[in-house]
Short mmCIF file of C-alpha atoms and ligand atoms in Angstrom, two decimals:
data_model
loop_
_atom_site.label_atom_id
_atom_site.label_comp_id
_atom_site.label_asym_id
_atom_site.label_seq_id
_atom_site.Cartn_x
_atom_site.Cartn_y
_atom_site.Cartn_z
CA UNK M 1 76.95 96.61 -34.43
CA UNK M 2 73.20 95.48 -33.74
CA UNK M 3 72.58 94.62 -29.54
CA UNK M 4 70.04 93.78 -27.21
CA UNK M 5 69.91 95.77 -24.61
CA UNK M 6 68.46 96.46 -21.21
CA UNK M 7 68.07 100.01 -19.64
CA UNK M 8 66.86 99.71 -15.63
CA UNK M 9 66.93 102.84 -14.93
CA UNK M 10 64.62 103.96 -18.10
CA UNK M 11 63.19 100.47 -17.54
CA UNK M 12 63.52 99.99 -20.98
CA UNK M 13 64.56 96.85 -23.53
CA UNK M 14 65.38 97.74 -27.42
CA UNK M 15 68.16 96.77 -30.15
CA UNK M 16 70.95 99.67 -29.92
CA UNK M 17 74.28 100.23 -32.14
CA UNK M 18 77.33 99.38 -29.25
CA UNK M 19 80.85 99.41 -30.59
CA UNK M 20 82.25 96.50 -32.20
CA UNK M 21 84.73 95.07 -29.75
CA UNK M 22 88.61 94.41 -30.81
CA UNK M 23 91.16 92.17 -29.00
CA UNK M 24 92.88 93.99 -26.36
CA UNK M 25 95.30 90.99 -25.13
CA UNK M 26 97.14 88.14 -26.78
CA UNK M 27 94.91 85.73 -25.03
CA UNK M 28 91.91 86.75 -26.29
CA UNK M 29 89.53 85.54 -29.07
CA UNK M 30 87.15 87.65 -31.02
CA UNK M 31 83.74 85.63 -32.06
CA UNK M 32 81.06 86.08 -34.59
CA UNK M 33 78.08 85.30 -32.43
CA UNK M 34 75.71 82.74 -34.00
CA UNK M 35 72.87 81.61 -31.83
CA UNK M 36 71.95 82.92 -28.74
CA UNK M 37 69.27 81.02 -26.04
CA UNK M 38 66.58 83.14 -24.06
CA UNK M 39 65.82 81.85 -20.57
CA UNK M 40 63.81 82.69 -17.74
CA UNK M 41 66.94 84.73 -16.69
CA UNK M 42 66.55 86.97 -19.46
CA UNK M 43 62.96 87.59 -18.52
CA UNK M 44 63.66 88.64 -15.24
CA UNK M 45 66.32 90.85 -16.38
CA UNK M 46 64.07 92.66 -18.72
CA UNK M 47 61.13 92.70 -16.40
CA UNK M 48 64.10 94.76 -14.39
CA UNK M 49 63.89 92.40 -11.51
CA UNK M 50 67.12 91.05 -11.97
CA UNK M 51 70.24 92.14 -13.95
CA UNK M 52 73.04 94.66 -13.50
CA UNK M 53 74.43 97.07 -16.11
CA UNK M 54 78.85 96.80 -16.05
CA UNK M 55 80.19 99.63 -14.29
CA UNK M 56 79.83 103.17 -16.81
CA UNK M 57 77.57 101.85 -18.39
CA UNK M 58 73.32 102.99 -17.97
CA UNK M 59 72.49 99.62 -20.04
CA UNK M 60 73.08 95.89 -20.14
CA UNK M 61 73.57 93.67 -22.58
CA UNK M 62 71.35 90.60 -22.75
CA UNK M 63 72.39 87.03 -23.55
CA UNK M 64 73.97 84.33 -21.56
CA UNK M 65 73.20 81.02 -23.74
CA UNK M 66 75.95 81.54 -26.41
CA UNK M 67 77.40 79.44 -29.56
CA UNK M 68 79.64 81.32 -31.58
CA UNK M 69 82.16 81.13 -34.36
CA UNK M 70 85.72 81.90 -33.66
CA UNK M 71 86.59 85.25 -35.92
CA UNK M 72 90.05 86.46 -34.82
CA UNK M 73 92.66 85.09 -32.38
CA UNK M 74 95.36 86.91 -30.18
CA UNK M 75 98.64 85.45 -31.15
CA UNK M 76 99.20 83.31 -28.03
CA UNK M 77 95.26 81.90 -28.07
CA UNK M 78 96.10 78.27 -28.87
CA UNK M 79 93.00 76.82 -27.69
CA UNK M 80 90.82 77.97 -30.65
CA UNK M 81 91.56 79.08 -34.62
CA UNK M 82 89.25 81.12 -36.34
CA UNK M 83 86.39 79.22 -37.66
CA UNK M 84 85.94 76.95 -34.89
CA UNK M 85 82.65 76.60 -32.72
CA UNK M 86 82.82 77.33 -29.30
CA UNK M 87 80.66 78.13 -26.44
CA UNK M 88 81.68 79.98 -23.70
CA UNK M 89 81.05 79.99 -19.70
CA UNK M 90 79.20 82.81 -18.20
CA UNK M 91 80.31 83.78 -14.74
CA UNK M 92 83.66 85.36 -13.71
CA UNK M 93 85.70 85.64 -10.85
CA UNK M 94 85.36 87.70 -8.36
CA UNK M 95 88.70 89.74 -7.49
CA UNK M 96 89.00 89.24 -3.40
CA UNK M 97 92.05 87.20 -3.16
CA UNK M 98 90.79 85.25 -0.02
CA UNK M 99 87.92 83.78 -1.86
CA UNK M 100 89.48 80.17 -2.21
CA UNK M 101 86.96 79.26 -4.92
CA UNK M 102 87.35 82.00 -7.53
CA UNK M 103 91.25 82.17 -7.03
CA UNK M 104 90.87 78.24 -8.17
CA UNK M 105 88.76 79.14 -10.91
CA UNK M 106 85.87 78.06 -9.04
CA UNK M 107 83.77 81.03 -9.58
CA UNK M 108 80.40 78.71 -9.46
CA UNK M 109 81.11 78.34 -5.92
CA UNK M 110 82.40 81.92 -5.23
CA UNK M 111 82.25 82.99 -1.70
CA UNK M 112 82.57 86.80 -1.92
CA UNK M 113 78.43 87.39 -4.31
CA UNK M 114 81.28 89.73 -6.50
CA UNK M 115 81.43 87.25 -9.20
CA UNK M 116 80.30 88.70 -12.06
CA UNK M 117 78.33 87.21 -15.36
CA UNK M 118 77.91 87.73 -18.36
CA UNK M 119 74.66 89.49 -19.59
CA UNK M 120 73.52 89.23 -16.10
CA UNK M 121 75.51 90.60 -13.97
CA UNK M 122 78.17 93.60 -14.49
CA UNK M 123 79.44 92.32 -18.15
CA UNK M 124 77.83 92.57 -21.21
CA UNK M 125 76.04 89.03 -22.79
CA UNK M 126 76.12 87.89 -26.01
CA UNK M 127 72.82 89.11 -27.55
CA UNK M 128 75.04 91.27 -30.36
CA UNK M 129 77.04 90.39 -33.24
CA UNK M 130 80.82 90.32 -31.93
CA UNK M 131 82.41 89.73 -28.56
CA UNK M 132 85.30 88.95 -27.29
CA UNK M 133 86.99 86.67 -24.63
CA UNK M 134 89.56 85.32 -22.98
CA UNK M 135 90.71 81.74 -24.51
CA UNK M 136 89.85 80.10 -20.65
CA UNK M 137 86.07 80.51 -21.01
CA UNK M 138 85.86 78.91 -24.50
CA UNK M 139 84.72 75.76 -24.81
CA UNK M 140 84.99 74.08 -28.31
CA UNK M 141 82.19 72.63 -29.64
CA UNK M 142 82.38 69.96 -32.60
CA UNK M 143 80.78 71.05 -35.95
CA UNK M 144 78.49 68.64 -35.95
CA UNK M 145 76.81 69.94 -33.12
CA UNK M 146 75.89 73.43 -35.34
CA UNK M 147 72.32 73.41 -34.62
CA UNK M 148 72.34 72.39 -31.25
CA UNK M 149 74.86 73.80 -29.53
CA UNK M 150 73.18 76.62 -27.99
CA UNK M 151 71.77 73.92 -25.82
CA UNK M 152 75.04 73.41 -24.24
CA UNK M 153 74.75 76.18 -21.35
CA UNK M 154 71.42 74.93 -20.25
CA UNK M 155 72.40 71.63 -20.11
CA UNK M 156 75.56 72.67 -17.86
CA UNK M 157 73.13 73.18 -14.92
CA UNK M 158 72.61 69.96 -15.12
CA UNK M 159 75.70 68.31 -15.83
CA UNK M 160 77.13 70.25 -12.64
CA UNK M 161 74.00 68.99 -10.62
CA UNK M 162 74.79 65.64 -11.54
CA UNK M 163 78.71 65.62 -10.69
CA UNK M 164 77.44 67.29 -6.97
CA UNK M 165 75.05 64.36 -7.06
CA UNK M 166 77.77 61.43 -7.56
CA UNK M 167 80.12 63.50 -5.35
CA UNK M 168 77.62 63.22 -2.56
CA UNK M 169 76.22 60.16 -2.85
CA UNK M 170 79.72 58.58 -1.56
CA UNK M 171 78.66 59.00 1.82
CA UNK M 172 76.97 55.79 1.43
CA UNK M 173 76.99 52.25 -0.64
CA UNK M 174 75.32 53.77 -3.99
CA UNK M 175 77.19 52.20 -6.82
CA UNK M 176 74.49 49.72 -8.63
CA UNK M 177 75.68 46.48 -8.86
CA UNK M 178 77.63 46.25 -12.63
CA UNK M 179 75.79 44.67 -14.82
CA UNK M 180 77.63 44.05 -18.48
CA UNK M 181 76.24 46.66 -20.78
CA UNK M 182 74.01 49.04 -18.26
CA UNK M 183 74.98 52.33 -17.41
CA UNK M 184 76.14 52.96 -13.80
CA UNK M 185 73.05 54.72 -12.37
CA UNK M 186 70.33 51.59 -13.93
CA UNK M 187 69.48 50.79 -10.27
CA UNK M 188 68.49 54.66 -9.48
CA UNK M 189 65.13 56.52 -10.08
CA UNK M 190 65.14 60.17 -10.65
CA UNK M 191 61.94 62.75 -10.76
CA UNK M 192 62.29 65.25 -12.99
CA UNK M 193 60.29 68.61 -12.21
CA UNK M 194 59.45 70.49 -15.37
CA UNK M 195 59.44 69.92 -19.23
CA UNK M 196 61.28 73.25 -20.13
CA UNK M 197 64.74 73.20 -21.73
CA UNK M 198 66.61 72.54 -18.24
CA UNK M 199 64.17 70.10 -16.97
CA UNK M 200 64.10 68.35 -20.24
CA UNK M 201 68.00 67.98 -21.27
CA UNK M 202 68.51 67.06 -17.21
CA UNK M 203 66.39 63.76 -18.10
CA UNK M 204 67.95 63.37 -20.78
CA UNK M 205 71.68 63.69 -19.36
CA UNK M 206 69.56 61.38 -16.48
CA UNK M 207 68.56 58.51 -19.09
CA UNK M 208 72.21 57.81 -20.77
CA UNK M 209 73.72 57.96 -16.92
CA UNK M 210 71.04 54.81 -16.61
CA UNK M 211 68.20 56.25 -14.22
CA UNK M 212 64.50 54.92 -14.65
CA UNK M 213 63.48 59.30 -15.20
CA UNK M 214 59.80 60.22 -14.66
CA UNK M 215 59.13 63.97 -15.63
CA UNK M 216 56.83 65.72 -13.82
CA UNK M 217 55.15 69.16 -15.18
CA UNK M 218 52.56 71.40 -16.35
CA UNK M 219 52.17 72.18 -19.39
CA UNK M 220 50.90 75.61 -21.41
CA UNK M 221 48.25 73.40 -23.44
CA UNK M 222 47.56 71.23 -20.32
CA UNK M 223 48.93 68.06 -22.35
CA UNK M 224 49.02 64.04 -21.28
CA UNK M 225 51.82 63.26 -22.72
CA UNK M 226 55.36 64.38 -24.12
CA UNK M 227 56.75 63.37 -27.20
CA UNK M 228 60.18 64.52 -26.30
CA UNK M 229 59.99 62.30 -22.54
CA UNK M 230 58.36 59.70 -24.80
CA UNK M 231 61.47 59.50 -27.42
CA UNK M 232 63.91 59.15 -24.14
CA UNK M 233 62.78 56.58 -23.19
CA UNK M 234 61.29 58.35 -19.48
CA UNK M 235 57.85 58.76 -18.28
CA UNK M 236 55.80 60.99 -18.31
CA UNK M 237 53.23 62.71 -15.99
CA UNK M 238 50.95 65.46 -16.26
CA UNK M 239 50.92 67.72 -13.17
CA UNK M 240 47.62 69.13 -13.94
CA UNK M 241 45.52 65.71 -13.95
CA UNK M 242 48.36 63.49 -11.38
CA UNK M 243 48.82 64.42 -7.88
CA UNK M 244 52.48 64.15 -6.23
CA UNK M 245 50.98 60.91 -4.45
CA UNK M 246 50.28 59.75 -8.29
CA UNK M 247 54.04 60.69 -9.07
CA UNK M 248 55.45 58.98 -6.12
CA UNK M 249 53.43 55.64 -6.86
CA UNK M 250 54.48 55.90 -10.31
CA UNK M 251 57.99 56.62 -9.95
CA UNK M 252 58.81 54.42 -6.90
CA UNK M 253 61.02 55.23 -4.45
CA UNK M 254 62.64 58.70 -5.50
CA UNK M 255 66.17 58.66 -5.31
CA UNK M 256 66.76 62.01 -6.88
CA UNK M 257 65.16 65.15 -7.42
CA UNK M 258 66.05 67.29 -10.16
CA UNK M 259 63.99 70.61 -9.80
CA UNK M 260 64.16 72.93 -12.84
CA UNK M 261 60.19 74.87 -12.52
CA UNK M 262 61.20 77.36 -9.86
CA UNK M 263 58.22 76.95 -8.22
CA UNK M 264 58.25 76.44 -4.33
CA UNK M 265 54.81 74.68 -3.89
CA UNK M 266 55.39 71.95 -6.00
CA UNK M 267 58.88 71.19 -4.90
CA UNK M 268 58.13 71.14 -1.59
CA UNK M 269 55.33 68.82 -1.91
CA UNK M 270 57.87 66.86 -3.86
CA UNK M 271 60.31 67.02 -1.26
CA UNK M 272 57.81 65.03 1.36
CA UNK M 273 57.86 62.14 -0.90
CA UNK M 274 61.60 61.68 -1.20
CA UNK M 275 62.77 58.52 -0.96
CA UNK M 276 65.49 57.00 1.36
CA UNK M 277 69.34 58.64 1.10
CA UNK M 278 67.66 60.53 -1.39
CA UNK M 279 69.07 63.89 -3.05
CA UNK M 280 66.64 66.61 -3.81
CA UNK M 281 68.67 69.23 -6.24
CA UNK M 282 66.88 72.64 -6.61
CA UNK M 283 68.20 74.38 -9.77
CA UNK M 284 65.09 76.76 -10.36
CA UNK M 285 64.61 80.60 -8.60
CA UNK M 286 61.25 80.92 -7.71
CA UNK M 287 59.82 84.46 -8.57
CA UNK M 288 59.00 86.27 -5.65
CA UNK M 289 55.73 84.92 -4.33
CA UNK M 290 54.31 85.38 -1.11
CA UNK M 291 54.96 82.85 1.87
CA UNK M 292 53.40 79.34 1.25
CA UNK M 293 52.30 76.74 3.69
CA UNK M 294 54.63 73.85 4.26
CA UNK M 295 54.60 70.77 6.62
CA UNK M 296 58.24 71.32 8.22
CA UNK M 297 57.96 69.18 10.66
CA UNK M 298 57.34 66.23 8.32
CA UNK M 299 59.93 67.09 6.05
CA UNK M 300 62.45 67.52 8.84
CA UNK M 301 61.81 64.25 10.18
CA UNK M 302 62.36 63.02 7.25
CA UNK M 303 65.53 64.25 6.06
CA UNK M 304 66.87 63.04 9.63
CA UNK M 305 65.22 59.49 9.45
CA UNK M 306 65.97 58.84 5.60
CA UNK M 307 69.63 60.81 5.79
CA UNK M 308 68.69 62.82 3.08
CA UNK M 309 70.37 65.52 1.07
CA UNK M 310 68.61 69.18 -0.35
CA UNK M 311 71.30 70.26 -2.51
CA UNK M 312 71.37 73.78 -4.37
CA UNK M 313 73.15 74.38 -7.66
CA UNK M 314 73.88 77.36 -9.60
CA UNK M 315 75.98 77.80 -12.33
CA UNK M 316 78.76 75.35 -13.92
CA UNK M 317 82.72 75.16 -14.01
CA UNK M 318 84.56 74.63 -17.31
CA UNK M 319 84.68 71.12 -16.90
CA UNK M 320 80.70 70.81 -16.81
CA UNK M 321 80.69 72.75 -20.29
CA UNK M 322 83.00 69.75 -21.40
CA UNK M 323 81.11 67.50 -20.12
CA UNK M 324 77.97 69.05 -21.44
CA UNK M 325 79.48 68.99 -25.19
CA UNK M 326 80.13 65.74 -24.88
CA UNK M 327 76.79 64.63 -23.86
CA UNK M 328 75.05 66.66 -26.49
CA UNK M 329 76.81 64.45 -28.94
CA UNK M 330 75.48 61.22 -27.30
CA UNK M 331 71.98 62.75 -27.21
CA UNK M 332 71.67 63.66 -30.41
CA UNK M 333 73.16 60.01 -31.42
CA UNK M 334 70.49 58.44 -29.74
CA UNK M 335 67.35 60.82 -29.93
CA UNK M 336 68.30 63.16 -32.78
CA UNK M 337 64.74 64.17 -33.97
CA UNK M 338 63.99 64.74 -29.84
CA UNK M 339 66.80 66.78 -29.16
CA UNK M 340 66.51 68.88 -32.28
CA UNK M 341 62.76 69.59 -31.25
CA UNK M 342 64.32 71.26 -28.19
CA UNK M 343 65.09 74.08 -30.04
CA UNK M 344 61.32 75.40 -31.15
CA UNK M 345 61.63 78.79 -32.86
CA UNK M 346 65.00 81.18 -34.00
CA UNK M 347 64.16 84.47 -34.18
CA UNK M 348 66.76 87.63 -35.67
CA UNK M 349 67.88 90.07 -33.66
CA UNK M 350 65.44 92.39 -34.90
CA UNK M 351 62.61 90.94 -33.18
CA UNK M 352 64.42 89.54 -30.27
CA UNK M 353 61.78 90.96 -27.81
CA UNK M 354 59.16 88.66 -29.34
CA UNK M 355 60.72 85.25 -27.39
CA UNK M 356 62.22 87.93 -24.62
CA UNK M 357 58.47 89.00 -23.86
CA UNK M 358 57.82 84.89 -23.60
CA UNK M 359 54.48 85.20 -25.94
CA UNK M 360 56.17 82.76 -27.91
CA UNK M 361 55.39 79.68 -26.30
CA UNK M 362 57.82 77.07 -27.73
CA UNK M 363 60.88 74.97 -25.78
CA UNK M 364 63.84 76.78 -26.17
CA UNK M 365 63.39 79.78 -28.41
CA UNK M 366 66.78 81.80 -29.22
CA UNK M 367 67.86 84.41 -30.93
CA UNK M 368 70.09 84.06 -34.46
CA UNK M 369 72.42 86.76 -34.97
CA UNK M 370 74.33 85.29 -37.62
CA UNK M 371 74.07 81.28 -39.94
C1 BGC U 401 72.53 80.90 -15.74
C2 BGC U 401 73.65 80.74 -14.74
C3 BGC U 401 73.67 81.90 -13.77
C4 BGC U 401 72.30 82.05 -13.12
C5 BGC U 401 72.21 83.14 -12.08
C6 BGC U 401 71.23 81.16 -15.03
O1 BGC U 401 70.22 81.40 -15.98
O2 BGC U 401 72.41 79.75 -16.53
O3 BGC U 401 74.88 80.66 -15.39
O4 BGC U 401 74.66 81.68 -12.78
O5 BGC U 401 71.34 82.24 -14.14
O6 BGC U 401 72.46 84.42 -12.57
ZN1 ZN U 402 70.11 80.68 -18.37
#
């Protein structure tokens, strides 16, 4: 079968024949893979700055972003049938049995840096036709979420981010005051950083839990406004016209940050204009720059002063990927055309490089293996 593959050491990237996988335990499922997202992951990977081949192996299978169709079941998979729509997690555990997080299934929050991931890390992704998997990193996905729910990994960065965010925020009187009929963040104002796919479905997942979102960015084609930030109901601002002073008027008082550009200079300008008990979540990597000037004093000061939070997140448990699916469903409820415009271009596995090689402009631009 047909895969996308990544060769460090020839520092090459090209479709190969791999073996069709089979089932080799009762509790695993075999999948027909349907649509599968590129990311700025994948671009590091094959500009061989990131990304590790499994163990035997001299290549690596791209693909992390997957939505699949159930082909084949072990006979005690009860999760899953075949024909159902699933979408599975992409990091496993790693095997040092003191690491308290990936013995609980944790592996987000592993300790040990021996997790591995798929089509990042030591396992092969999902950029080929068949794969299999254990039933306990499937997530089913409702049919009517077909054409979307390749978004559902990218939005788990979020979703995660968000749970961390309402975890932490108990250190203090946060709640909003219920009002009949708002949702419970309507008293909260969030900055988004970044109109790609992460940036993007994080307002949205910001908007239904109730916060006043502004969306901060560039843009490729330098535009004013955002049809997608528009349709949700957020604001826009352009990053190339409006300073971070412009931003903060704008947006008021920040009470969250939700980074997804990966770009240092920007964030920590951002991060000077926090507001009070704010939360500043970083979810991008920035590339690897040189050293850029920063006032630490001032931002020291304030995080002290205005107890506030910088909070990393990578990753996303199983119950994020739930919570992800179900949020999909109320997005595309409420802002169907907006969320389908997420996806931009499909592409077949054939010319896979073309969105891989990120010529191809566009939102969130994925590969179809199968329809
Ligand atoms: C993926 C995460 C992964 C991270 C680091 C991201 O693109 O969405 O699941 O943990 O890369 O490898
Ligand atoms: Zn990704």
């Amino acid at each position: 079968m047909k895969a996308v593959a990544v060769f460090p050491g020839k520092r090459e990237v090209r479709v190969i024949d791999h073996p069709e996988p089979q089932l080799t335990s009762p509790t695993q499922a075999k999948m027909r893979m349907l649509d599968v997202g590129v990311c700025g992951t994948d671009r590091e990977i094959i500009s061989f700055e990131y990304g590790t081949p499994p163990s035997g192996y001299d290549y690596l299978i791209l693909g992390h972003e997957s939505f699949a169709e159930v082909a084949e079941v072990g006979s005690e998979v009860t999760k899953v049938k075949p024909g159902d729509l699933v979408v599975m997690t992409v990091r496993r555990p790693c095997p040092h049995p003191d690491c308290t997080a990936c013995r609980e299934g944790r592996q987000d929050f592993c300790f040990t840096g021996d997790f591995t991931e798929r089509g990042i890390k030591q396992q092969h992704g999902y950029m080929t036709e068949f794969v299999t998997e254990e039933e306990r990193y499937l997530n089913p996905v409702r049919r009517e979420l077909r054409d979307v729910g390749v978004l559902v990994e990218p939005l788990t960065i979020a979703e995660k981010s968000l749970e961390q965010l309402w975890l932490i925020q108990q250190r203090l009187p946060w709640a909003c005051p219920v009002e009949p009929g708002k949702p419970r963040a309507h008293c909260h104002r969030a900055v988004v950083l970044g109109a790609g796919p992460v940036g993007l479905l994080g307002a949205m997942a910001l908007r239904i839990a109730g916060f006043d979102v502004t969306v901060y960015s560039r843009s490729r084609t330098h535009d004013e406004n955002n049809p997608i930030v528009d349709a949700i109901g957020a604001r826009y601002m352009a990053a190339e016209t409006h300073s971070v002073e412009d931003l903060t008027k704008a947006a008021g008082p920040i009470d969250v940050v939700y980074e997804a550009v990966g770009a240092s200079k920007v964030a920590f300008d951002v991060i000077e204009n926090l507001g009070p008990n704010g939360v500043f979540i970083f979810t991008g990597v920035p590339g690897r720059g040189g050293p850029i000037e920063v006032d630490t004093n001032y931002i020291m000061k304030d995080v002290v002063l205005k107890n506030q939070v910088i909070l990393g997140s990578v990753n996303a448990p199983p119950h994020s990927f739930e919570a992800a699916i179900r949020d999909l469903g109320t997005f595309v409820a409420r802002w169907p055309e907006a969320v389908r415009s997420l996806i931009t271009a499909r592409y077949p596995i054939d010319r896979a490089l073309e969105p891989l090689a990120n010529n191809a402009g566009g939102i969130k631009n994925v590969v179809q293996i199968a329809s």
